[in-house]
Amino acid sequence: MVLIKCLLPGIIFLASGSLALTTCNGHEELCSRQYSNVSFIGAHNSPFVGCLPQQNQEWSVTRQLDNGIRFLQGQTHRAPVTGSLNFCHTSCFLENAGTVTQFLRTVKSWLDIHHNEVVTLLITNGDSVPIAEFDSAFNSSGIRDYAYIPPVSPLAMNDWPTLQDLINAGTRLIVFLDYGANVTEVPYILEEFEYYFETPYDQTDCTFSQCRIDRPSKASASGRMYLVNHTLNIDLLNTGILVPDRDGAATTNSLAAIEAQTDLCSSLYGRRPNVMLLDFVDKGDIIGTQNKLNAL
């Protein structure tokens, strides 16, 4: 069957004269959903890939995207010697995954060939680097044109565009920064905690028996999306040194474990989490769980 052309947003006419709806993030049903009403499985520390204790993922960033991850998180620091802005885990001496520009080029290359996908980046600013340096990395990578700029900031939860709106406008990248954002200077890098609250991180309790608001301090859940840190750590020999629980990831990332925490969160806040942030997204039925969270 031959595609003729797309005449209306979200609709493709086929040579047979029949209609085929396009998908948004892989599903027709998501096209009409507001961004703020979609649940994402997120890759925690997505650039830190490998088998070492300080690394949180086993799939490359491209493979994470290829396998359905649409929310990528990572922490940045200024690299010693070069002074470049890099994705580093706590310290660039401990784990250095390369420059932010290189990472953004990888994401851009993927977006270039996947036209119906909306991707979110959550970047942490570990060294309080000025926002202009993040803007420079986005410009150098060529990805800036994909970034969504809200008409007002902060944008109310019920004012977010649908995924189809974002796709039609070509603004398929949503960018959040935890600290140091300044939308007056760089309007597409949004202040995370104006839009989200987060549950506690560095968890060592495998039951995930809480869903309290950790950041921002004393925040109200009303009017904010929310991110659940569903990542499990091991305290090495009770030293206080935490490393990701790689061996237990399949259990942590199972549908049963994720649903147990999302049910708890939903009972507290009256709605499903917007993001479940996970280590080792190659483990467990991640996309099946994401689909279930979105009632697909």
C-alpha atoms as a PDB file:
ATOM      1  CA  MET A   1       0.000   0.000   0.000  1.00  0.00           C
ATOM      2  CA  VAL A   2       1.414   3.392  -0.993  1.00  0.00           C
ATOM      3  CA  LEU A   3       1.172   6.550   1.103  1.00  0.00           C
ATOM      4  CA  ILE A   4       0.043   9.531  -0.977  1.00  0.00           C
ATOM      5  CA  LYS A   5       0.332  12.499   1.360  1.00  0.00           C
ATOM      6  CA  CYS A   6      -0.714  13.869   4.711  1.00  0.00           C
ATOM      7  CA  LEU A   7      -3.566  16.309   4.077  1.00  0.00           C
ATOM      8  CA  LEU A   8      -4.771  16.926   7.612  1.00  0.00           C
ATOM      9  CA  PRO A   9      -2.906  16.941  10.943  1.00  0.00           C
ATOM     10  CA  GLY A  10      -2.700  13.407  12.237  1.00  0.00           C
ATOM     11  CA  ILE A  11      -4.299  11.806   9.156  1.00  0.00           C
ATOM     12  CA  ILE A  12      -2.615  10.027   6.244  1.00  0.00           C
ATOM     13  CA  PHE A  13      -4.537   9.152   3.084  1.00  0.00           C
ATOM     14  CA  LEU A  14      -3.664   5.806   1.534  1.00  0.00           C
ATOM     15  CA  ALA A  15      -3.699   4.919  -2.157  1.00  0.00           C
ATOM     16  CA  SER A  16      -6.771   2.796  -1.539  1.00  0.00           C
ATOM     17  CA  GLY A  17      -8.652   5.877  -0.360  1.00  0.00           C
ATOM     18  CA  SER A  18      -8.843   4.638   3.242  1.00  0.00           C
ATOM     19  CA  LEU A  19      -7.580   6.629   6.189  1.00  0.00           C
ATOM     20  CA  ALA A  20      -4.854   5.736   8.644  1.00  0.00           C
ATOM     21  CA  LEU A  21      -4.422   7.721  11.839  1.00  0.00           C
ATOM     22  CA  THR A  22      -0.849   8.438  12.768  1.00  0.00           C
ATOM     23  CA  THR A  23       0.464   7.513  16.173  1.00  0.00           C
ATOM     24  CA  CYS A  24       1.974   9.727  18.851  1.00  0.00           C
ATOM     25  CA  ASN A  25       4.687   8.044  20.901  1.00  0.00           C
ATOM     26  CA  GLY A  26       3.539   4.799  19.333  1.00  0.00           C
ATOM     27  CA  HIS A  27      -0.197   5.042  20.070  1.00  0.00           C
ATOM     28  CA  GLU A  28      -3.141   6.695  18.339  1.00  0.00           C
ATOM     29  CA  GLU A  29      -4.821   7.095  21.725  1.00  0.00           C
ATOM     30  CA  LEU A  30      -2.046   9.377  22.986  1.00  0.00           C
ATOM     31  CA  CYS A  31      -2.395  11.920  20.195  1.00  0.00           C
ATOM     32  CA  SER A  32      -5.313  13.687  21.856  1.00  0.00           C
ATOM     33  CA  ARG A  33      -3.806  13.547  25.358  1.00  0.00           C
ATOM     34  CA  GLN A  34      -2.333  16.648  26.892  1.00  0.00           C
ATOM     35  CA  TYR A  35       1.356  16.256  27.681  1.00  0.00           C
ATOM     36  CA  SER A  36       0.518  16.743  31.354  1.00  0.00           C
ATOM     37  CA  ASN A  37      -1.848  13.750  31.196  1.00  0.00           C
ATOM     38  CA  VAL A  38       0.650  11.189  29.887  1.00  0.00           C
ATOM     39  CA  SER A  39       2.661   8.821  32.094  1.00  0.00           C
ATOM     40  CA  PHE A  40       6.270   8.151  31.107  1.00  0.00           C
ATOM     41  CA  ILE A  41       8.774   5.550  32.201  1.00  0.00           C
ATOM     42  CA  GLY A  42      11.978   7.567  32.565  1.00  0.00           C
ATOM     43  CA  ALA A  43      15.607   6.458  32.369  1.00  0.00           C
ATOM     44  CA  HIS A  44      17.443   7.641  35.482  1.00  0.00           C
ATOM     45  CA  ASN A  45      20.979   8.834  34.691  1.00  0.00           C
ATOM     46  CA  SER A  46      20.407   7.787  31.111  1.00  0.00           C
ATOM     47  CA  PRO A  47      23.931   8.696  29.837  1.00  0.00           C
ATOM     48  CA  PHE A  48      25.717   6.523  32.434  1.00  0.00           C
ATOM     49  CA  VAL A  49      25.852   3.239  30.572  1.00  0.00           C
ATOM     50  CA  GLY A  50      27.916   0.181  31.473  1.00  0.00           C
ATOM     51  CA  CYS A  51      28.565  -2.521  34.048  1.00  0.00           C
ATOM     52  CA  LEU A  52      30.389  -0.496  36.715  1.00  0.00           C
ATOM     53  CA  PRO A  53      28.783   0.204  40.125  1.00  0.00           C
ATOM     54  CA  GLN A  54      28.293   3.921  39.408  1.00  0.00           C
ATOM     55  CA  GLN A  55      26.483   3.300  36.113  1.00  0.00           C
ATOM     56  CA  ASN A  56      22.689   3.194  36.042  1.00  0.00           C
ATOM     57  CA  GLN A  57      21.856   1.855  32.575  1.00  0.00           C
ATOM     58  CA  GLU A  58      22.954  -0.979  30.312  1.00  0.00           C
ATOM     59  CA  TRP A  59      21.432   0.266  27.047  1.00  0.00           C
ATOM     60  CA  SER A  60      22.888   3.195  25.124  1.00  0.00           C
ATOM     61  CA  VAL A  61      20.762   6.347  24.951  1.00  0.00           C
ATOM     62  CA  THR A  62      19.827   5.532  21.353  1.00  0.00           C
ATOM     63  CA  ARG A  63      18.762   2.035  22.331  1.00  0.00           C
ATOM     64  CA  GLN A  64      16.742   3.418  25.248  1.00  0.00           C
ATOM     65  CA  LEU A  65      14.845   5.575  22.754  1.00  0.00           C
ATOM     66  CA  ASP A  66      14.533   2.729  20.253  1.00  0.00           C
ATOM     67  CA  ASN A  67      12.912   0.609  22.950  1.00  0.00           C
ATOM     68  CA  GLY A  68      10.273   3.151  23.937  1.00  0.00           C
ATOM     69  CA  ILE A  69      11.843   5.384  26.574  1.00  0.00           C
ATOM     70  CA  ARG A  70      10.719   8.980  26.018  1.00  0.00           C
ATOM     71  CA  PHE A  71      11.981  10.608  29.232  1.00  0.00           C
ATOM     72  CA  LEU A  72      15.742  10.891  29.723  1.00  0.00           C
ATOM     73  CA  GLN A  73      17.317  12.212  32.917  1.00  0.00           C
ATOM     74  CA  GLY A  74      20.964  12.915  33.648  1.00  0.00           C
ATOM     75  CA  GLN A  75      23.212  14.970  35.882  1.00  0.00           C
ATOM     76  CA  THR A  76      25.769  17.457  34.677  1.00  0.00           C
ATOM     77  CA  HIS A  77      29.016  18.838  36.090  1.00  0.00           C
ATOM     78  CA  ARG A  78      31.824  20.938  34.797  1.00  0.00           C
ATOM     79  CA  ALA A  79      34.665  18.706  33.654  1.00  0.00           C
ATOM     80  CA  PRO A  80      38.093  19.292  35.195  1.00  0.00           C
ATOM     81  CA  VAL A  81      40.906  20.485  32.939  1.00  0.00           C
ATOM     82  CA  THR A  82      38.678  21.185  29.907  1.00  0.00           C
ATOM     83  CA  GLY A  83      35.988  23.069  31.815  1.00  0.00           C
ATOM     84  CA  SER A  84      33.341  21.694  29.452  1.00  0.00           C
ATOM     85  CA  LEU A  85      29.769  20.972  30.524  1.00  0.00           C
ATOM     86  CA  ASN A  86      29.560  17.184  30.776  1.00  0.00           C
ATOM     87  CA  PHE A  87      27.222  14.473  31.941  1.00  0.00           C
ATOM     88  CA  CYS A  88      28.982  13.191  35.052  1.00  0.00           C
ATOM     89  CA  HIS A  89      27.782  11.102  37.969  1.00  0.00           C
ATOM     90  CA  THR A  90      28.470  13.071  41.173  1.00  0.00           C
ATOM     91  CA  SER A  91      31.966  13.827  39.894  1.00  0.00           C
ATOM     92  CA  CYS A  92      33.581  13.657  36.475  1.00  0.00           C
ATOM     93  CA  PHE A  93      36.381  11.676  38.121  1.00  0.00           C
ATOM     94  CA  LEU A  94      33.857   8.990  39.097  1.00  0.00           C
ATOM     95  CA  GLU A  95      31.863   8.788  35.842  1.00  0.00           C
ATOM     96  CA  ASN A  96      32.203  10.958  32.754  1.00  0.00           C
ATOM     97  CA  ALA A  97      29.814  10.226  29.876  1.00  0.00           C
ATOM     98  CA  GLY A  98      31.030  13.044  27.649  1.00  0.00           C
ATOM     99  CA  THR A  99      29.769  16.505  26.868  1.00  0.00           C
ATOM    100  CA  VAL A 100      26.189  17.673  26.999  1.00  0.00           C
ATOM    101  CA  THR A 101      26.547  18.704  23.352  1.00  0.00           C
ATOM    102  CA  GLN A 102      27.460  15.142  22.334  1.00  0.00           C
ATOM    103  CA  PHE A 103      24.474  13.742  24.230  1.00  0.00           C
ATOM    104  CA  LEU A 104      22.125  16.269  22.616  1.00  0.00           C
ATOM    105  CA  ARG A 105      23.446  15.399  19.154  1.00  0.00           C
ATOM    106  CA  THR A 106      22.553  11.775  19.840  1.00  0.00           C
ATOM    107  CA  VAL A 107      19.008  12.700  20.818  1.00  0.00           C
ATOM    108  CA  LYS A 108      18.668  15.028  17.819  1.00  0.00           C
ATOM    109  CA  SER A 109      19.795  12.309  15.412  1.00  0.00           C
ATOM    110  CA  TRP A 110      17.063  10.076  16.806  1.00  0.00           C
ATOM    111  CA  LEU A 111      14.382  12.773  16.629  1.00  0.00           C
ATOM    112  CA  ASP A 112      15.402  13.558  13.043  1.00  0.00           C
ATOM    113  CA  ILE A 113      14.182  10.165  11.861  1.00  0.00           C
ATOM    114  CA  HIS A 114      11.290   9.568  14.305  1.00  0.00           C
ATOM    115  CA  HIS A 115       8.788  12.236  13.394  1.00  0.00           C
ATOM    116  CA  ASN A 116       5.859  11.265  15.627  1.00  0.00           C
ATOM    117  CA  GLU A 117       7.704  11.079  18.917  1.00  0.00           C
ATOM    118  CA  VAL A 118       7.825  13.526  21.835  1.00  0.00           C
ATOM    119  CA  VAL A 119      10.887  13.270  24.081  1.00  0.00           C
ATOM    120  CA  THR A 120      11.525  14.922  27.450  1.00  0.00           C
ATOM    121  CA  LEU A 121      14.901  15.772  28.972  1.00  0.00           C
ATOM    122  CA  LEU A 122      15.360  16.394  32.689  1.00  0.00           C
ATOM    123  CA  ILE A 123      18.841  17.764  33.328  1.00  0.00           C
ATOM    124  CA  THR A 124      20.355  18.358  36.741  1.00  0.00           C
ATOM    125  CA  ASN A 125      22.756  21.247  37.195  1.00  0.00           C
ATOM    126  CA  GLY A 126      25.202  19.865  39.752  1.00  0.00           C
ATOM    127  CA  ASP A 127      27.675  22.736  39.603  1.00  0.00           C
ATOM    128  CA  SER A 128      25.233  25.641  39.211  1.00  0.00           C
ATOM    129  CA  VAL A 129      26.518  26.335  35.709  1.00  0.00           C
ATOM    130  CA  PRO A 130      24.997  29.514  34.161  1.00  0.00           C
ATOM    131  CA  ILE A 131      22.001  28.894  31.948  1.00  0.00           C
ATOM    132  CA  ALA A 132      23.793  30.457  28.953  1.00  0.00           C
ATOM    133  CA  GLU A 133      26.159  27.456  28.840  1.00  0.00           C
ATOM    134  CA  PHE A 134      23.253  25.035  28.552  1.00  0.00           C
ATOM    135  CA  ASP A 135      21.799  27.211  25.805  1.00  0.00           C
ATOM    136  CA  SER A 136      25.143  27.091  24.009  1.00  0.00           C
ATOM    137  CA  ALA A 137      25.154  23.279  24.135  1.00  0.00           C
ATOM    138  CA  PHE A 138      21.628  23.127  22.703  1.00  0.00           C
ATOM    139  CA  ASN A 139      22.604  25.534  19.921  1.00  0.00           C
ATOM    140  CA  SER A 140      25.824  23.690  19.098  1.00  0.00           C
ATOM    141  CA  SER A 141      24.031  20.350  18.878  1.00  0.00           C
ATOM    142  CA  GLY A 142      21.373  21.703  16.507  1.00  0.00           C
ATOM    143  CA  ILE A 143      18.536  20.411  18.684  1.00  0.00           C
ATOM    144  CA  ARG A 144      17.240  23.774  19.896  1.00  0.00           C
ATOM    145  CA  ASP A 145      14.668  24.110  17.100  1.00  0.00           C
ATOM    146  CA  TYR A 146      12.902  21.013  18.416  1.00  0.00           C
ATOM    147  CA  ALA A 147      12.406  22.531  21.883  1.00  0.00           C
ATOM    148  CA  TYR A 148       8.948  23.569  23.045  1.00  0.00           C
ATOM    149  CA  ILE A 149       8.499  27.117  24.370  1.00  0.00           C
ATOM    150  CA  PRO A 150       5.346  27.616  26.472  1.00  0.00           C
ATOM    151  CA  PRO A 151       3.270  30.706  25.679  1.00  0.00           C
ATOM    152  CA  VAL A 152       3.508  31.637  29.358  1.00  0.00           C
ATOM    153  CA  SER A 153       5.695  30.255  32.110  1.00  0.00           C
ATOM    154  CA  PRO A 154       4.948  28.474  34.265  1.00  0.00           C
ATOM    155  CA  LEU A 155       2.256  26.865  32.151  1.00  0.00           C
ATOM    156  CA  ALA A 156      -0.751  25.564  34.092  1.00  0.00           C
ATOM    157  CA  MET A 157      -1.189  21.794  34.072  1.00  0.00           C
ATOM    158  CA  ASN A 158      -4.423  21.941  32.109  1.00  0.00           C
ATOM    159  CA  ASP A 159      -2.949  24.316  29.516  1.00  0.00           C
ATOM    160  CA  TRP A 160      -0.332  21.927  28.100  1.00  0.00           C
ATOM    161  CA  PRO A 161      -0.689  21.074  24.399  1.00  0.00           C
ATOM    162  CA  THR A 162      -1.530  17.562  23.272  1.00  0.00           C
ATOM    163  CA  LEU A 163       1.146  15.279  21.899  1.00  0.00           C
ATOM    164  CA  GLN A 164      -0.364  15.792  18.444  1.00  0.00           C
ATOM    165  CA  ASP A 165      -0.105  19.577  18.877  1.00  0.00           C
ATOM    166  CA  LEU A 166       3.575  19.254  19.759  1.00  0.00           C
ATOM    167  CA  ILE A 167       4.221  16.958  16.803  1.00  0.00           C
ATOM    168  CA  ASN A 168       2.375  19.191  14.356  1.00  0.00           C
ATOM    169  CA  ALA A 169       4.351  22.229  15.544  1.00  0.00           C
ATOM    170  CA  GLY A 170       7.674  20.391  15.323  1.00  0.00           C
ATOM    171  CA  THR A 171       8.339  21.152  18.999  1.00  0.00           C
ATOM    172  CA  ARG A 172       8.831  17.565  20.069  1.00  0.00           C
ATOM    173  CA  LEU A 173      11.419  18.151  22.790  1.00  0.00           C
ATOM    174  CA  ILE A 174      10.458  19.254  26.311  1.00  0.00           C
ATOM    175  CA  VAL A 175      13.386  20.375  28.467  1.00  0.00           C
ATOM    176  CA  PHE A 176      13.521  20.791  32.253  1.00  0.00           C
ATOM    177  CA  LEU A 177      16.442  21.877  34.456  1.00  0.00           C
ATOM    178  CA  ASP A 178      16.368  21.300  38.208  1.00  0.00           C
ATOM    179  CA  TYR A 179      18.208  24.468  39.260  1.00  0.00           C
ATOM    180  CA  GLY A 180      19.332  27.614  37.468  1.00  0.00           C
ATOM    181  CA  ALA A 181      16.702  27.915  34.753  1.00  0.00           C
ATOM    182  CA  ASN A 182      15.816  31.411  33.612  1.00  0.00           C
ATOM    183  CA  VAL A 183      13.020  31.489  31.033  1.00  0.00           C
ATOM    184  CA  THR A 184      13.500  35.210  30.488  1.00  0.00           C
ATOM    185  CA  GLU A 185      16.961  34.441  29.127  1.00  0.00           C
ATOM    186  CA  VAL A 186      16.413  30.919  27.736  1.00  0.00           C
ATOM    187  CA  PRO A 187      12.653  30.332  27.334  1.00  0.00           C
ATOM    188  CA  TYR A 188      12.732  26.656  26.333  1.00  0.00           C
ATOM    189  CA  ILE A 189      14.677  25.366  29.375  1.00  0.00           C
ATOM    190  CA  LEU A 190      11.989  25.135  32.032  1.00  0.00           C
ATOM    191  CA  GLU A 191      12.430  25.177  35.807  1.00  0.00           C
ATOM    192  CA  GLU A 192      11.642  21.629  36.916  1.00  0.00           C
ATOM    193  CA  PHE A 193      10.139  22.454  40.281  1.00  0.00           C
ATOM    194  CA  GLU A 194       7.732  24.993  38.857  1.00  0.00           C
ATOM    195  CA  TYR A 195       6.191  22.075  36.976  1.00  0.00           C
ATOM    196  CA  TYR A 196       6.951  18.947  39.045  1.00  0.00           C
ATOM    197  CA  PHE A 197       7.333  17.658  42.527  1.00  0.00           C
ATOM    198  CA  GLU A 198       9.491  14.604  43.219  1.00  0.00           C
ATOM    199  CA  THR A 199       9.381  11.769  45.718  1.00  0.00           C
ATOM    200  CA  PRO A 200      12.563  10.867  47.685  1.00  0.00           C
ATOM    201  CA  TYR A 201      15.547   9.436  45.831  1.00  0.00           C
ATOM    202  CA  ASP A 202      18.433   7.227  47.043  1.00  0.00           C
ATOM    203  CA  GLN A 203      15.916   4.640  48.223  1.00  0.00           C
ATOM    204  CA  THR A 204      17.108   1.420  49.910  1.00  0.00           C
ATOM    205  CA  ASP A 205      13.636   0.118  50.818  1.00  0.00           C
ATOM    206  CA  CYS A 206      12.658  -2.497  48.236  1.00  0.00           C
ATOM    207  CA  THR A 207       8.975  -2.135  49.143  1.00  0.00           C
ATOM    208  CA  PHE A 208       8.835   1.532  48.062  1.00  0.00           C
ATOM    209  CA  SER A 209       6.251   2.034  50.789  1.00  0.00           C
ATOM    210  CA  GLN A 210       6.084   5.809  50.537  1.00  0.00           C
ATOM    211  CA  CYS A 211       5.188   8.481  47.991  1.00  0.00           C
ATOM    212  CA  ARG A 212       5.740  11.674  49.968  1.00  0.00           C
ATOM    213  CA  ILE A 213       6.795  14.975  48.445  1.00  0.00           C
ATOM    214  CA  ASP A 214      10.540  15.449  48.823  1.00  0.00           C
ATOM    215  CA  ARG A 215      11.344  18.294  46.429  1.00  0.00           C
ATOM    216  CA  PRO A 216      10.601  21.136  46.309  1.00  0.00           C
ATOM    217  CA  SER A 217      10.416  21.413  50.078  1.00  0.00           C
ATOM    218  CA  LYS A 218       6.902  21.960  51.452  1.00  0.00           C
ATOM    219  CA  ALA A 219       5.439  21.984  47.953  1.00  0.00           C
ATOM    220  CA  SER A 220       1.782  21.500  47.252  1.00  0.00           C
ATOM    221  CA  ALA A 221       0.827  18.691  44.891  1.00  0.00           C
ATOM    222  CA  SER A 222      -1.886  20.871  43.421  1.00  0.00           C
ATOM    223  CA  GLY A 223      -1.085  22.216  39.973  1.00  0.00           C
ATOM    224  CA  ARG A 224       2.131  20.227  39.556  1.00  0.00           C
ATOM    225  CA  MET A 225       2.947  17.124  37.599  1.00  0.00           C
ATOM    226  CA  TYR A 226       4.945  14.622  39.612  1.00  0.00           C
ATOM    227  CA  LEU A 227       7.924  12.315  39.277  1.00  0.00           C
ATOM    228  CA  VAL A 228       8.377   9.156  41.342  1.00  0.00           C
ATOM    229  CA  ASN A 229      11.943   8.006  41.960  1.00  0.00           C
ATOM    230  CA  HIS A 230      11.439   4.262  41.635  1.00  0.00           C
ATOM    231  CA  THR A 231      15.138   3.414  41.824  1.00  0.00           C
ATOM    232  CA  LEU A 232      16.604   1.018  44.373  1.00  0.00           C
ATOM    233  CA  ASN A 233      20.082   1.275  45.878  1.00  0.00           C
ATOM    234  CA  ILE A 234      22.311  -0.928  47.993  1.00  0.00           C
ATOM    235  CA  ASP A 235      24.201   0.482  50.972  1.00  0.00           C
ATOM    236  CA  LEU A 236      27.657  -1.066  50.596  1.00  0.00           C
ATOM    237  CA  LEU A 237      28.603  -2.726  53.901  1.00  0.00           C
ATOM    238  CA  ASN A 238      26.517  -0.120  55.748  1.00  0.00           C
ATOM    239  CA  THR A 239      29.039   2.545  54.859  1.00  0.00           C
ATOM    240  CA  GLY A 240      26.496   4.999  53.495  1.00  0.00           C
ATOM    241  CA  ILE A 241      27.918   4.513  49.988  1.00  0.00           C
ATOM    242  CA  LEU A 242      24.954   3.770  47.742  1.00  0.00           C
ATOM    243  CA  VAL A 243      25.153   1.964  44.408  1.00  0.00           C
ATOM    244  CA  PRO A 244      22.305   0.993  42.066  1.00  0.00           C
ATOM    245  CA  ASP A 245      20.827  -2.451  42.745  1.00  0.00           C
ATOM    246  CA  ARG A 246      21.589  -3.989  39.363  1.00  0.00           C
ATOM    247  CA  ASP A 247      20.917  -7.585  40.431  1.00  0.00           C
ATOM    248  CA  GLY A 248      17.460  -6.748  41.749  1.00  0.00           C
ATOM    249  CA  ALA A 249      16.426  -4.513  38.855  1.00  0.00           C
ATOM    250  CA  ALA A 250      14.137  -7.044  37.195  1.00  0.00           C
ATOM    251  CA  THR A 251      12.077  -7.232  40.394  1.00  0.00           C
ATOM    252  CA  THR A 252      12.206  -3.475  41.038  1.00  0.00           C
ATOM    253  CA  ASN A 253      11.090  -2.805  37.461  1.00  0.00           C
ATOM    254  CA  SER A 254       8.374  -5.441  37.396  1.00  0.00           C
ATOM    255  CA  LEU A 255       4.785  -4.483  36.711  1.00  0.00           C
ATOM    256  CA  ALA A 256       3.799  -5.606  40.214  1.00  0.00           C
ATOM    257  CA  ALA A 257       6.405  -3.446  41.961  1.00  0.00           C
ATOM    258  CA  ILE A 258       5.737  -0.354  39.863  1.00  0.00           C
ATOM    259  CA  GLU A 259       1.981  -0.719  40.145  1.00  0.00           C
ATOM    260  CA  ALA A 260       2.200  -1.079  43.920  1.00  0.00           C
ATOM    261  CA  GLN A 261       3.918   2.286  44.211  1.00  0.00           C
ATOM    262  CA  THR A 262       1.794   4.012  41.574  1.00  0.00           C
ATOM    263  CA  ASP A 263      -1.356   2.796  43.346  1.00  0.00           C
ATOM    264  CA  LEU A 264      -0.049   4.286  46.590  1.00  0.00           C
ATOM    265  CA  CYS A 265       0.786   7.568  44.868  1.00  0.00           C
ATOM    266  CA  SER A 266      -2.577   7.688  43.114  1.00  0.00           C
ATOM    267  CA  SER A 267      -4.374   7.197  46.425  1.00  0.00           C
ATOM    268  CA  LEU A 268      -2.541  10.225  47.831  1.00  0.00           C
ATOM    269  CA  TYR A 269      -2.770  12.599  44.872  1.00  0.00           C
ATOM    270  CA  GLY A 270      -5.821  11.416  42.947  1.00  0.00           C
ATOM    271  CA  ARG A 271      -3.922  10.860  39.686  1.00  0.00           C
ATOM    272  CA  ARG A 272      -1.244   8.652  38.207  1.00  0.00           C
ATOM    273  CA  PRO A 273       2.403   9.770  38.273  1.00  0.00           C
ATOM    274  CA  ASN A 274       3.616  11.615  35.206  1.00  0.00           C
ATOM    275  CA  VAL A 275       7.032   9.955  35.427  1.00  0.00           C
ATOM    276  CA  MET A 276       8.313   6.756  37.004  1.00  0.00           C
ATOM    277  CA  LEU A 277      12.108   7.129  36.975  1.00  0.00           C
ATOM    278  CA  LEU A 278      13.964   3.800  36.752  1.00  0.00           C
ATOM    279  CA  ASP A 279      17.463   2.407  36.624  1.00  0.00           C
ATOM    280  CA  PHE A 280      18.289  -0.382  34.150  1.00  0.00           C
ATOM    281  CA  VAL A 281      15.360   0.109  31.797  1.00  0.00           C
ATOM    282  CA  ASP A 282      16.444  -3.013  29.921  1.00  0.00           C
ATOM    283  CA  LYS A 283      15.076  -5.023  32.860  1.00  0.00           C
ATOM    284  CA  GLY A 284      11.384  -5.770  33.386  1.00  0.00           C
ATOM    285  CA  ASP A 285       8.363  -5.200  31.147  1.00  0.00           C
ATOM    286  CA  ILE A 286       8.995  -1.464  30.968  1.00  0.00           C
ATOM    287  CA  ILE A 287       6.885  -0.543  27.954  1.00  0.00           C
ATOM    288  CA  GLY A 288       4.057  -2.878  28.941  1.00  0.00           C
ATOM    289  CA  THR A 289       4.006  -1.124  32.307  1.00  0.00           C
ATOM    290  CA  GLN A 290       4.056   2.307  30.656  1.00  0.00           C
ATOM    291  CA  ASN A 291       1.144   1.289  28.457  1.00  0.00           C
ATOM    292  CA  LYS A 292      -0.814   0.111  31.481  1.00  0.00           C
ATOM    293  CA  LEU A 293      -0.168   3.391  33.315  1.00  0.00           C
ATOM    294  CA  ASN A 294      -1.654   5.149  30.289  1.00  0.00           C
ATOM    295  CA  ALA A 295      -4.562   2.682  30.136  1.00  0.00           C
ATOM    296  CA  LEU A 296      -3.552   1.569  26.634  1.00  0.00           C
END
